Coordinates of C-alpha atoms and ligand atoms in Angstrom, one line a residue:
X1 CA -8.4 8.2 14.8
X2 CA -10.2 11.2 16.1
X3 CA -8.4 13.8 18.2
X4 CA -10.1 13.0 21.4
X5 CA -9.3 9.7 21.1
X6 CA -5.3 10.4 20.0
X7 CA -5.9 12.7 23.6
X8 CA -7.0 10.0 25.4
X9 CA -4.3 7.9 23.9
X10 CA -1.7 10.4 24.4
X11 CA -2.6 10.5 28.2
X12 CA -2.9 7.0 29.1
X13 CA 0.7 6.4 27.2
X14 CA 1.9 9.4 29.5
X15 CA 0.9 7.6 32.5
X16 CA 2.3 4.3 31.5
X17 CA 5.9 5.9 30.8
X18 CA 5.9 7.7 33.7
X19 CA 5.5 4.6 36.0
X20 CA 7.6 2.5 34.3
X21 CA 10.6 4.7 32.5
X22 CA 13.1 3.5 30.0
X23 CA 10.9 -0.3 29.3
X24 CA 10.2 1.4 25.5
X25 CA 9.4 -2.4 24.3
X26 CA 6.9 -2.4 26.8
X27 CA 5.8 1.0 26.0
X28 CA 5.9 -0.2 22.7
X29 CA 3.3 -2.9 23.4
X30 CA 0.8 -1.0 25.5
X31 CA 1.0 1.8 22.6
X32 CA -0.4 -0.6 19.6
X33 CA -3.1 -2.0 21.8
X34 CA -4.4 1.1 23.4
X35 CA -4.7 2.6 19.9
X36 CA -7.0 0.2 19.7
X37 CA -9.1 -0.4 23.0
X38 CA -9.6 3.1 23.8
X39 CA -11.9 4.2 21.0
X40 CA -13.5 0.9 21.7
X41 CA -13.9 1.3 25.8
X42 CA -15.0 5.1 24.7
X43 CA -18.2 3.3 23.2
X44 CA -18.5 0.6 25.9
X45 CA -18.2 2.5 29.4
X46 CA -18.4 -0.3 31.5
X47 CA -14.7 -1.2 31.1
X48 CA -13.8 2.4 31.2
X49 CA -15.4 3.2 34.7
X50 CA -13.8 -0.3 36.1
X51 CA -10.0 1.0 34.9
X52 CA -10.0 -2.4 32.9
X53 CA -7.2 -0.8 30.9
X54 CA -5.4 0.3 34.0
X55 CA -5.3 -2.5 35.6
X56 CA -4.3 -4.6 32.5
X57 CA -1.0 -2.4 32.2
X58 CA -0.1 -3.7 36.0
X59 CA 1.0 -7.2 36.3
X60 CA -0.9 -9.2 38.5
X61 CA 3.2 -9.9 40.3
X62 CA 6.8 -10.0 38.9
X63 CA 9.6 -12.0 40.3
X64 CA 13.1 -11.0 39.6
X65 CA 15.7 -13.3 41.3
X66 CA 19.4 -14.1 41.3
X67 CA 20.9 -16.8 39.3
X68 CA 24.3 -18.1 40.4
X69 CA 25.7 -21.0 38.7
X70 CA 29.4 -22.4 38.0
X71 CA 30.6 -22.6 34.6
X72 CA 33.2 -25.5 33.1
X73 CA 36.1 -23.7 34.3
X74 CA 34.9 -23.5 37.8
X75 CA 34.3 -20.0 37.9
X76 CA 30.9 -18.3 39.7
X77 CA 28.5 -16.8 37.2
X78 CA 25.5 -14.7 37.8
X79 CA 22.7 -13.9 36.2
X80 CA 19.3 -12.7 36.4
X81 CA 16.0 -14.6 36.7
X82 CA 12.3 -12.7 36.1
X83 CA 8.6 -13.9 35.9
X84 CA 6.1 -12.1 34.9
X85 CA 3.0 -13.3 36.1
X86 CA 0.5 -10.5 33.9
X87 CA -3.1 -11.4 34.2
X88 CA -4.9 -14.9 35.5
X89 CA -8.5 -13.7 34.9
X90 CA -9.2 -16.5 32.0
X91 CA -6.8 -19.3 33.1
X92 CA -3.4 -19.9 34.9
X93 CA -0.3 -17.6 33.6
X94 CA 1.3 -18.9 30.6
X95 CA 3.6 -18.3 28.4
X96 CA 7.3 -19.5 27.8
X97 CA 11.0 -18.8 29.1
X98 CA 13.4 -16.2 27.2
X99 CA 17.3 -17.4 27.4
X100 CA 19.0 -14.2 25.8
X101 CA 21.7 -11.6 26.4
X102 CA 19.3 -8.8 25.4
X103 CA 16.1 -10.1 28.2
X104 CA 15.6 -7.0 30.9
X105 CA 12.2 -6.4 33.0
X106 CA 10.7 -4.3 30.0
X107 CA 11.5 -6.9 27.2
X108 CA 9.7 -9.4 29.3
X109 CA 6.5 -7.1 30.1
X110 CA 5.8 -6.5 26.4
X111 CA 6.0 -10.2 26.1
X112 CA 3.8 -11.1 29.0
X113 CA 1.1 -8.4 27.8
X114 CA 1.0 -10.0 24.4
X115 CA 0.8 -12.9 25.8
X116 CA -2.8 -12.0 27.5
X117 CA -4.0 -11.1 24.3
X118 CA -2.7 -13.9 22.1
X119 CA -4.3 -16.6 24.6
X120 CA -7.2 -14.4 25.0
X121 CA -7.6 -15.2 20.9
X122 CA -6.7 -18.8 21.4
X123 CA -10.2 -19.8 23.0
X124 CA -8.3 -21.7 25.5
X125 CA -8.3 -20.8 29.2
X126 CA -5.1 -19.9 29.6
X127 CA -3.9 -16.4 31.4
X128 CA -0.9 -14.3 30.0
X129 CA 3.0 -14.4 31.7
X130 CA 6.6 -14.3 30.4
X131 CA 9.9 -15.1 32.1
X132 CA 13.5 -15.9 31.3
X133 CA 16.6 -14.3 31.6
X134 CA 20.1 -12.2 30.5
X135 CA 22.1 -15.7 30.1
X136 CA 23.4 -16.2 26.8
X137 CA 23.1 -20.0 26.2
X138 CA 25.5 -19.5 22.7
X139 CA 28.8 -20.8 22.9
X140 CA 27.8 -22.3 26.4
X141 CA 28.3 -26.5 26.8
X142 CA 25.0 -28.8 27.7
X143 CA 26.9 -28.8 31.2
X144 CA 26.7 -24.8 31.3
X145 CA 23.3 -24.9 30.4
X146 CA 22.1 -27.4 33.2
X147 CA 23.3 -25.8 36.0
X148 CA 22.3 -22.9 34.8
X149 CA 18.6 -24.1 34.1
X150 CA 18.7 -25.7 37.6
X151 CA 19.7 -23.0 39.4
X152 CA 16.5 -20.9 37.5
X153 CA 14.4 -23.4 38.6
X154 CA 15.4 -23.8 42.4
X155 CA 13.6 -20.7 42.9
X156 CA 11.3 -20.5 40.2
X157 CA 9.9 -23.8 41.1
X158 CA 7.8 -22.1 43.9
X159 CA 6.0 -19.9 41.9
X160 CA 4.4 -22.6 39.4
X161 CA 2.4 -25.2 39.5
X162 CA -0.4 -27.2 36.8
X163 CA -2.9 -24.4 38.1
X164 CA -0.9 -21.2 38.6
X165 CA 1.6 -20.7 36.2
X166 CA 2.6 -23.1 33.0
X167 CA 6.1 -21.8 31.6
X168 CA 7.0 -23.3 27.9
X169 CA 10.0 -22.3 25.4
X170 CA 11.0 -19.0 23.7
X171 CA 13.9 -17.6 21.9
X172 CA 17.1 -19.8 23.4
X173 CA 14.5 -22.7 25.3
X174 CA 13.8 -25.9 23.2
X175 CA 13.2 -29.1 24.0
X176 CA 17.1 -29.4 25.6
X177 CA 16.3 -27.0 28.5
X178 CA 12.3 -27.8 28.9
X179 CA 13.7 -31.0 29.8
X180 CA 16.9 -30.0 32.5
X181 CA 13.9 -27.2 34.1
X182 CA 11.4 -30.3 34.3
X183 CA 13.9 -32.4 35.9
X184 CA 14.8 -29.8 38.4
X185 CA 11.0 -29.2 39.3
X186 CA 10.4 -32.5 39.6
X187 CA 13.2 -33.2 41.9
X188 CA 12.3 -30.3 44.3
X189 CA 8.4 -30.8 44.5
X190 CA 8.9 -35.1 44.1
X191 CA 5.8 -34.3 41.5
X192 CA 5.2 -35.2 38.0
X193 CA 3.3 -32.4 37.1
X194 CA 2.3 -30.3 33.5
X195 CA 4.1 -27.7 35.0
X196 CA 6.4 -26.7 31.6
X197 CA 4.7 -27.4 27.9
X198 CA 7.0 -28.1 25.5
X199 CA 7.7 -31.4 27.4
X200 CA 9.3 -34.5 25.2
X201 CA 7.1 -37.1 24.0
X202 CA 8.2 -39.5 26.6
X203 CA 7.7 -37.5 29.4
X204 CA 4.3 -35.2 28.9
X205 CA 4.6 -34.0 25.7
X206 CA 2.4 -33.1 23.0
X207 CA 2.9 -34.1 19.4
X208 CA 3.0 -31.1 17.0
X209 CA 3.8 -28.6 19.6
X210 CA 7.1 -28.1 18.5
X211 CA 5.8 -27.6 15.0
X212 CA 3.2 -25.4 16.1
X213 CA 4.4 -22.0 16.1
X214 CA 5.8 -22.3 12.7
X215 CA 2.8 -23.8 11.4
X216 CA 0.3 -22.2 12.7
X217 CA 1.3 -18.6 11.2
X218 CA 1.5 -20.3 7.7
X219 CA -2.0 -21.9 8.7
X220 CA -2.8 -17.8 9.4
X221 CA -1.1 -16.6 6.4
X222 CA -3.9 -19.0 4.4
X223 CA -6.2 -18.2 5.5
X224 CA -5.8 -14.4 5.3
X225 CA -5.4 -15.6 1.9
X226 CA -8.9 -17.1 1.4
X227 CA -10.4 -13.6 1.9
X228 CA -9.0 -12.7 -1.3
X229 CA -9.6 -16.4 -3.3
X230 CA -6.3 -16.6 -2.8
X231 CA -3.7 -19.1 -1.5
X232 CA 0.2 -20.0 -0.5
X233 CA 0.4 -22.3 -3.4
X234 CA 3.0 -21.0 -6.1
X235 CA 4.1 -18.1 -3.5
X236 CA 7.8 -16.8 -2.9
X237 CA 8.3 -16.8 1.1
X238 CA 11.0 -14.7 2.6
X239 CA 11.6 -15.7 6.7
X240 CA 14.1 -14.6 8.9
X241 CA 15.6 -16.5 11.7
X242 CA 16.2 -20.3 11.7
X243 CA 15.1 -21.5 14.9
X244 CA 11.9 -23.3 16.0
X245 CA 9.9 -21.2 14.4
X246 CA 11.2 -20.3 11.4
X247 CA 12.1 -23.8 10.7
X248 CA 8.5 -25.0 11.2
X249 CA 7.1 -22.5 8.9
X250 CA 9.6 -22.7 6.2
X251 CA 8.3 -26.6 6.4
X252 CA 4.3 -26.0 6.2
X253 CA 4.9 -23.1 3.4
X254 CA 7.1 -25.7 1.6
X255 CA 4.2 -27.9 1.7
X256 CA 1.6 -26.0 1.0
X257 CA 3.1 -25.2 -2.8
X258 CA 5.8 -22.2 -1.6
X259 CA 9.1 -21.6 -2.2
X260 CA 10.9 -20.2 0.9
X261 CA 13.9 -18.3 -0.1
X262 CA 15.9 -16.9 2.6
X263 CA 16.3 -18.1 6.5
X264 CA 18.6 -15.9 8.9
X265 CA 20.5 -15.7 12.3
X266 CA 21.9 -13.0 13.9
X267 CA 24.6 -13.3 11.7
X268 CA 23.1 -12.7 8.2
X269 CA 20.9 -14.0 5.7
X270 CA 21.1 -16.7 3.2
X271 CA 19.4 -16.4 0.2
X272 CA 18.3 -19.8 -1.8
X273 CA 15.7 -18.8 -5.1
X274 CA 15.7 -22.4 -5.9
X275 CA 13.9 -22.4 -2.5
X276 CA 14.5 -24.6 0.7
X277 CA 13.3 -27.7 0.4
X278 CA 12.2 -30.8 2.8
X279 CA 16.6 -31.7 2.2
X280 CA 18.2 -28.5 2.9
X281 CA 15.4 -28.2 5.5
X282 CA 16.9 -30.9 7.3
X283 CA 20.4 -30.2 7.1
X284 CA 19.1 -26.3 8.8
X285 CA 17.5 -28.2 11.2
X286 CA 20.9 -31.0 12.1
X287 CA 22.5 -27.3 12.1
X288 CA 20.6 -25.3 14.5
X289 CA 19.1 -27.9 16.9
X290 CA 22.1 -30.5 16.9
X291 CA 25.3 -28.9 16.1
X292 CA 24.4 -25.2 17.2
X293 CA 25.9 -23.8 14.5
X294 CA 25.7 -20.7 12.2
X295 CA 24.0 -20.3 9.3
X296 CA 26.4 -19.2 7.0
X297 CA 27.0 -22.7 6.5
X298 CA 24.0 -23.4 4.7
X299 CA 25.8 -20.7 1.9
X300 CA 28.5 -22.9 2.0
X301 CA 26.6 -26.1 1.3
X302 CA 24.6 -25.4 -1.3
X303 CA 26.8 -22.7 -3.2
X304 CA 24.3 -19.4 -2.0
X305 CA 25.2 -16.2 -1.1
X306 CA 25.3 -15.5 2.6
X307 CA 24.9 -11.7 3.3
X308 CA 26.6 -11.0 7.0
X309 CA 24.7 -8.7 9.0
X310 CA 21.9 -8.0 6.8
X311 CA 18.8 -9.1 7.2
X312 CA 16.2 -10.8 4.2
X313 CA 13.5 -8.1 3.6
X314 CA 15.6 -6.7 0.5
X315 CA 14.3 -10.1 -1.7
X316 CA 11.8 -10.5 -3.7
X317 CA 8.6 -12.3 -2.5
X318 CA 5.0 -12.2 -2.0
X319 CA 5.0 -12.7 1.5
X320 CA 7.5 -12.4 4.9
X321 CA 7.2 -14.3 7.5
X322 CA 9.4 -12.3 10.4
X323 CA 10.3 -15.5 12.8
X324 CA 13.4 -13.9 15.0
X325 CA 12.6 -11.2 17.3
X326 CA 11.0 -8.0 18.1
X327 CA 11.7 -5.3 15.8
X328 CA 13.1 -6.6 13.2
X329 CA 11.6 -4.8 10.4
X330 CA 11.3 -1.0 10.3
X331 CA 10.0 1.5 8.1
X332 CA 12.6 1.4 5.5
X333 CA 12.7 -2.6 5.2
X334 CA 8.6 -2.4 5.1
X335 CA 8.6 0.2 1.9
X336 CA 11.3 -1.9 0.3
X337 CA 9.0 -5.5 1.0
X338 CA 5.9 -3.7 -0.8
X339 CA 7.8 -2.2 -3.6
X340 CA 9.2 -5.8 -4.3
X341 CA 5.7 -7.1 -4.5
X342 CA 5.1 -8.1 -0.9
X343 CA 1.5 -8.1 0.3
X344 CA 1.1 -10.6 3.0
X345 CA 3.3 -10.4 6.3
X346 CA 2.6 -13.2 8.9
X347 CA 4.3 -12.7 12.0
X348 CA 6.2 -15.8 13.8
X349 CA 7.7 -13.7 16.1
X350 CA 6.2 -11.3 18.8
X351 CA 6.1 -7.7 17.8
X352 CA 8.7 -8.3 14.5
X353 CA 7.2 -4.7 13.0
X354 CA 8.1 -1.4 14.1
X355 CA 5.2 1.0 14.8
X356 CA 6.2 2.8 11.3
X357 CA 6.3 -0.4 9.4
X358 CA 2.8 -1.5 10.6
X359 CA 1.6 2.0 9.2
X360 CA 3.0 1.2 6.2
X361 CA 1.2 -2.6 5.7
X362 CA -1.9 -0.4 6.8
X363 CA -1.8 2.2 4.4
X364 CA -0.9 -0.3 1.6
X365 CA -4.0 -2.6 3.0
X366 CA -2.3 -5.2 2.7
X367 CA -2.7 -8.4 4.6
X368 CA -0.7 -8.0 8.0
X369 CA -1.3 -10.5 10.2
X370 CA 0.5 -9.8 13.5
X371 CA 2.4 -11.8 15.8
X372 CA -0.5 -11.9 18.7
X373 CA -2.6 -13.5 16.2
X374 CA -0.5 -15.2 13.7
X375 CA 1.7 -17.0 16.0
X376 CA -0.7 -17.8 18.8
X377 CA -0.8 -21.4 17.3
X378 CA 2.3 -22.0 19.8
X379 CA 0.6 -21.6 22.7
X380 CA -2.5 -22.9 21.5
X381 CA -0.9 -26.4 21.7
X382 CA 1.0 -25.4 24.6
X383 CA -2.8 -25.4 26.1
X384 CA -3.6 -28.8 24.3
X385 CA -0.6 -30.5 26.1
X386 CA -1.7 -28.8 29.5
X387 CA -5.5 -30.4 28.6
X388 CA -3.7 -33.7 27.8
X389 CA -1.5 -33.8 31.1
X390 CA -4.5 -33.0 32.9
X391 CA -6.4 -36.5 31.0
X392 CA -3.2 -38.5 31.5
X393 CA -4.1 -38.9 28.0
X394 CA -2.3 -38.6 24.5
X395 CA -4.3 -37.2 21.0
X396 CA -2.7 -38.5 17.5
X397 CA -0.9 -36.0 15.4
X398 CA -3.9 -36.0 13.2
X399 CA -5.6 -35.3 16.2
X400 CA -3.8 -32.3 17.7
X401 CA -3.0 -30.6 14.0
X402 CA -7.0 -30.6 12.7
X403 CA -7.3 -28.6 16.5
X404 CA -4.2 -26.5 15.6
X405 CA -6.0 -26.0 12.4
X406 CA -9.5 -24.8 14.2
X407 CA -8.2 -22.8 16.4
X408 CA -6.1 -20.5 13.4
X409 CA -9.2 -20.3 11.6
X410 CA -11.3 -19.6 15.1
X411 CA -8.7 -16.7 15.8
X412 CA -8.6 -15.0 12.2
X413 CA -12.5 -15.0 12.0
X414 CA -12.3 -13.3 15.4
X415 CA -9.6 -10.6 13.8
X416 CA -12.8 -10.6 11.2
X417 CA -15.6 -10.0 13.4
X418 CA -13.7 -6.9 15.4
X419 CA -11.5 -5.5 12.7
X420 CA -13.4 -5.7 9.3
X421 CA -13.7 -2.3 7.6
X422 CA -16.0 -2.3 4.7
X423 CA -13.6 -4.5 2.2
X424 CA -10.1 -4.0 4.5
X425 CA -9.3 -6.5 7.4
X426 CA -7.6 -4.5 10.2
X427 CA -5.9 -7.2 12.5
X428 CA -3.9 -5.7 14.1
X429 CA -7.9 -4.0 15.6
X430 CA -9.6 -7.2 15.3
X431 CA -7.0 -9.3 17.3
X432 CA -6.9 -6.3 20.0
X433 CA -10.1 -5.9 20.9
X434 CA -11.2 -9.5 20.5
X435 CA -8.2 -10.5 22.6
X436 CA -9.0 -8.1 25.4
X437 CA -12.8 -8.5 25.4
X438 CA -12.9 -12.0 26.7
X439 CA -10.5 -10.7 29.8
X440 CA -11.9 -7.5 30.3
X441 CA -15.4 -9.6 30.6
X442 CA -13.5 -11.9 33.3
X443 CA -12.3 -9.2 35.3
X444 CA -15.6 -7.4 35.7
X445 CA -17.2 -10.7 36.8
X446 CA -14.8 -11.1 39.5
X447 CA -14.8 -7.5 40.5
X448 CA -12.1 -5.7 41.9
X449 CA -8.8 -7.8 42.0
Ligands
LIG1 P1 14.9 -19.8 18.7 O1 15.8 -19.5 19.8 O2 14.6 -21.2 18.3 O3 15.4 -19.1 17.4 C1 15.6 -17.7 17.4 C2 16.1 -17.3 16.0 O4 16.0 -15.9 15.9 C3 17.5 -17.7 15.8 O5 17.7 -17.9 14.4 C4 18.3 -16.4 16.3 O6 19.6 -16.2 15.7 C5 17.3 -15.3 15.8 N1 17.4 -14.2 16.7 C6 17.2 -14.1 18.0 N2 17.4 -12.9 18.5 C7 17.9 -12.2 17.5 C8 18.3 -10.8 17.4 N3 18.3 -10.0 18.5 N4 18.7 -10.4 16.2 C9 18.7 -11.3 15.1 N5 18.3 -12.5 15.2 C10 17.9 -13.0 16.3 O7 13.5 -19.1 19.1 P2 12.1 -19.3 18.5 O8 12.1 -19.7 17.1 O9 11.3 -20.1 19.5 O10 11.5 -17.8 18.6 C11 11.5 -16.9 17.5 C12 10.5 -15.8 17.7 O11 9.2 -16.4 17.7 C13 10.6 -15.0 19.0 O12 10.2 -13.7 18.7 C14 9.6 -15.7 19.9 O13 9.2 -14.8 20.9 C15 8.5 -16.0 18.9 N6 7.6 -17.0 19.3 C16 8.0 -18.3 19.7 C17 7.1 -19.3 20.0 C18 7.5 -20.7 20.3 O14 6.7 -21.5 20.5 N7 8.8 -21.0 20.3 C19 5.7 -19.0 20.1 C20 5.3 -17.7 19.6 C21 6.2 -16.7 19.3 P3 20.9 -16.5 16.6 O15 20.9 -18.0 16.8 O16 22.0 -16.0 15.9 O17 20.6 -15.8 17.9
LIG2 O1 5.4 -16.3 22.6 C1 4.8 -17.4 22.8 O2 3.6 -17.5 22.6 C2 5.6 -18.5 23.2 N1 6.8 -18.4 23.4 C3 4.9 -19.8 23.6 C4 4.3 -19.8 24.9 C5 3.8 -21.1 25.4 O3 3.4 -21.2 26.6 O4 3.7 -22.1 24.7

């Protein structure tokens, strides 16, 4: 980057950590995009003179709330309820509910302003939010977690609706708490409504949107594979975390001719070679989503090593598929992926890289495919489900999976069109300024809100 532009960069940043001091995930955020938009807006001047930028690092509104609930000893708890409701130039706000310990106002602005981007990319109209909050639903019984959930929703409930805001799962909301929030709304507003994707089949749903996340960033991984006549076939796959995500991507990569060789938890890493197949897939999955459990067991099972506190990107593979949470790989765990013969990353989770490690895929050139891209494929369905609700209408599997399938391909030629350099694919460019482009358009047609 030129030096006027790392100016202009510099300044902006200045401005965004002087207004909102000590969010550094957000900062974080803002940072990797506007490394990319500004030497972009430089050349375009009509979304410089109309502050698109400016306005985009503002959220549109954010809701912070109390939380009281009782827990199963009849003690008051309290917690902390937020919605971020970013930008609703292309569609309604969307974008799911964070349950965890480590969830403040700047963990859930990052998410929200990826969010804009990543369902920018998705071709779907869908604007960009994120909400959730510091409960910890570990150790916590279903009972816990419903009145919890309720309590969210009793004020939460009056800030969404089919055509405002569409909440959905993140780390800590599966199917379990889509369904207690639903209930809640419903009971409140006396509506049935697509107010929450991630619904169960019975009641709303979507088939393969609980695969989607997982799948779609293998679906990516491909076909940043393609560009090189390339494929997943044969490949050794190393992917942290063993939630939704990660269980949904260690089952496409299986699939597709890979052997997936380590899944994590906050806990540690177990580390298979003989790969995890469609059995031991199962068992992960009866672990996680049933029993709640650790996966330490899975060492104990099937006679692996379990390595506590560490996380996978010491193996040896070809490509890592980061599917736990933000920052999860730095510098050091990037240099030690390439020298082990990594050279495709596919992000499951939002903002897995440090800014140091994504220099280091970029240097290397080789095929990084970040989270606002690679794991749009999520909320891509989540937008299917909202299209469906609004049909009263269900598609087949087949149906919903060849769109899943479109829309990775639609998204990566987009990364294509904006970030091709000569022979290199920058996406981390391509998804940027393709993302903001089709908001930044939407804003200027509605002029100044
Ligand atoms: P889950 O709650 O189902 O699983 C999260 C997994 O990540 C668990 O294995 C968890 O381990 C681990 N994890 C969470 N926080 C930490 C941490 N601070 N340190 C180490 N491990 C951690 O969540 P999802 O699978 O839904 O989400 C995973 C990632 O994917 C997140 O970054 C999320 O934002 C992103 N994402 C999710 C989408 C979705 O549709 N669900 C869509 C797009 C992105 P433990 O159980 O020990 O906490
Ligand atoms: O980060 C994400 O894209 C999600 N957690 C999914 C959001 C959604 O609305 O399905």
């Amino acid at each position: 980057m030129s030096n006027v532009y790392e100016q202009r960069v510099n300044d902006f940043m200045a401005k965004v950590i002087a207004k909102n001091p000590s969010e550094v995930e957000f900062h974080q955020a803002v940072h990797e995009v506007v490394e990319s938009i500004i030497p972009f807006i430089e050349e375009n001047p009509q979304y410089k003179d109309a502050k698109i930028l400016d306005r985009m690092v503002e959220p549109e509104r954010v809701i912070m709330f109390r939380v009281p609930w009782l827990d199963d000893k009849g003690d008051v708890q309290v917690n902390r309820g937020f919605r971020i409701e970013m930008n609703s130039a292309i569609g309604p706000y969307k974008g799911g509910l964070r349950l965890h310990p480590t969830v403040n106002l700047g963990v859930l602005k990052f998410l929200a302003f990826e969010q804009v981007f990543k369902n920018s990319l998705t071709t779907l109209p869908m604007g960009g939010g994120k909400g959730g909050s510091d409960f910890d639903p570990k150790g916590k019984s279903d009972n816990e977690v419903m009145r919890f959930t309720q309590s969210f929703m009793s004020e939460l409930f009056r800030h969404i609706g089919p055509n405002t805001d569409v909440p959905a799962g993140d780390i800590g909301v599966g199917g379990r708490e889509i369904g207690f929030l639903f209930g809640q709304y419903k009971r409140l507003r006396n509506e049935f409504t697509g107010i929450l994707t991630g619904k169960g089949m019975e009641w709303g749903g979507s088939l393969i949107r609980p695969e989607a996340t997982g799948y779609g960033a293998v679906y990516f991984a491909q076909e940043m594979l393609n560009t090189r006549n390339d494929s997943m076939n044969g490949k050794i796959v190393a992917i942290s975390g063993s939630g939704n995500v990660a269980q949904y991507a260690t089952e496409k990569a299986t699939e597709f001719g890979a052997k997936v060789v380590t899944l994590s938890d906050s806990s540690g890493y177990i580390y298979d070679p003989a790969g995890i197949d469609a059995d031991k897939l199962a068992f992960v999955m009866e672990l996680k989503n049933v029993r709640r459990g650790r996966i330490k067991e899975y060492a104990d099972k099937y006679g692996v090593e379990f390595f506590a506190g560490q996380r996978p990107w010491g193996v040896k593979c070809d490509i890592a598929m980061p599917c736990a949470t933000q920052n999860e790989v730095n510098e050091e765990e990037a240099k030690t992926l390439l020298a082990n013969g990594c050279f495709v990353i596919s992000e499951g989770a939002n903002m897995p890289s440090s800014p140091e490690a994504i220099e280091v895929y970029q240097n290397a050139k080789i095929l990084y495919g970040l989270g606002k891209a690679a794991n749009a494929g999520g909320v891509a369905v989540s937008g299917l489900e909202m299209s469906q609700n609004s049909m009263r209408f269900n598609w087949t599997r087949e149906e919903v999976d060849a769109k899943l399938q479109q829309i990775m391909k639609d998204i990566h030629s987009t990364c294509v069109k904006w970030g091709k350099d000569g022979d290199y694919i920058d996406y981390v460019k391509g998804a940027n300024i393709g993302g903001f482009v089709k908001v930044a358009d939407a804003m200027l047609a509605q002029g100044l809100v």
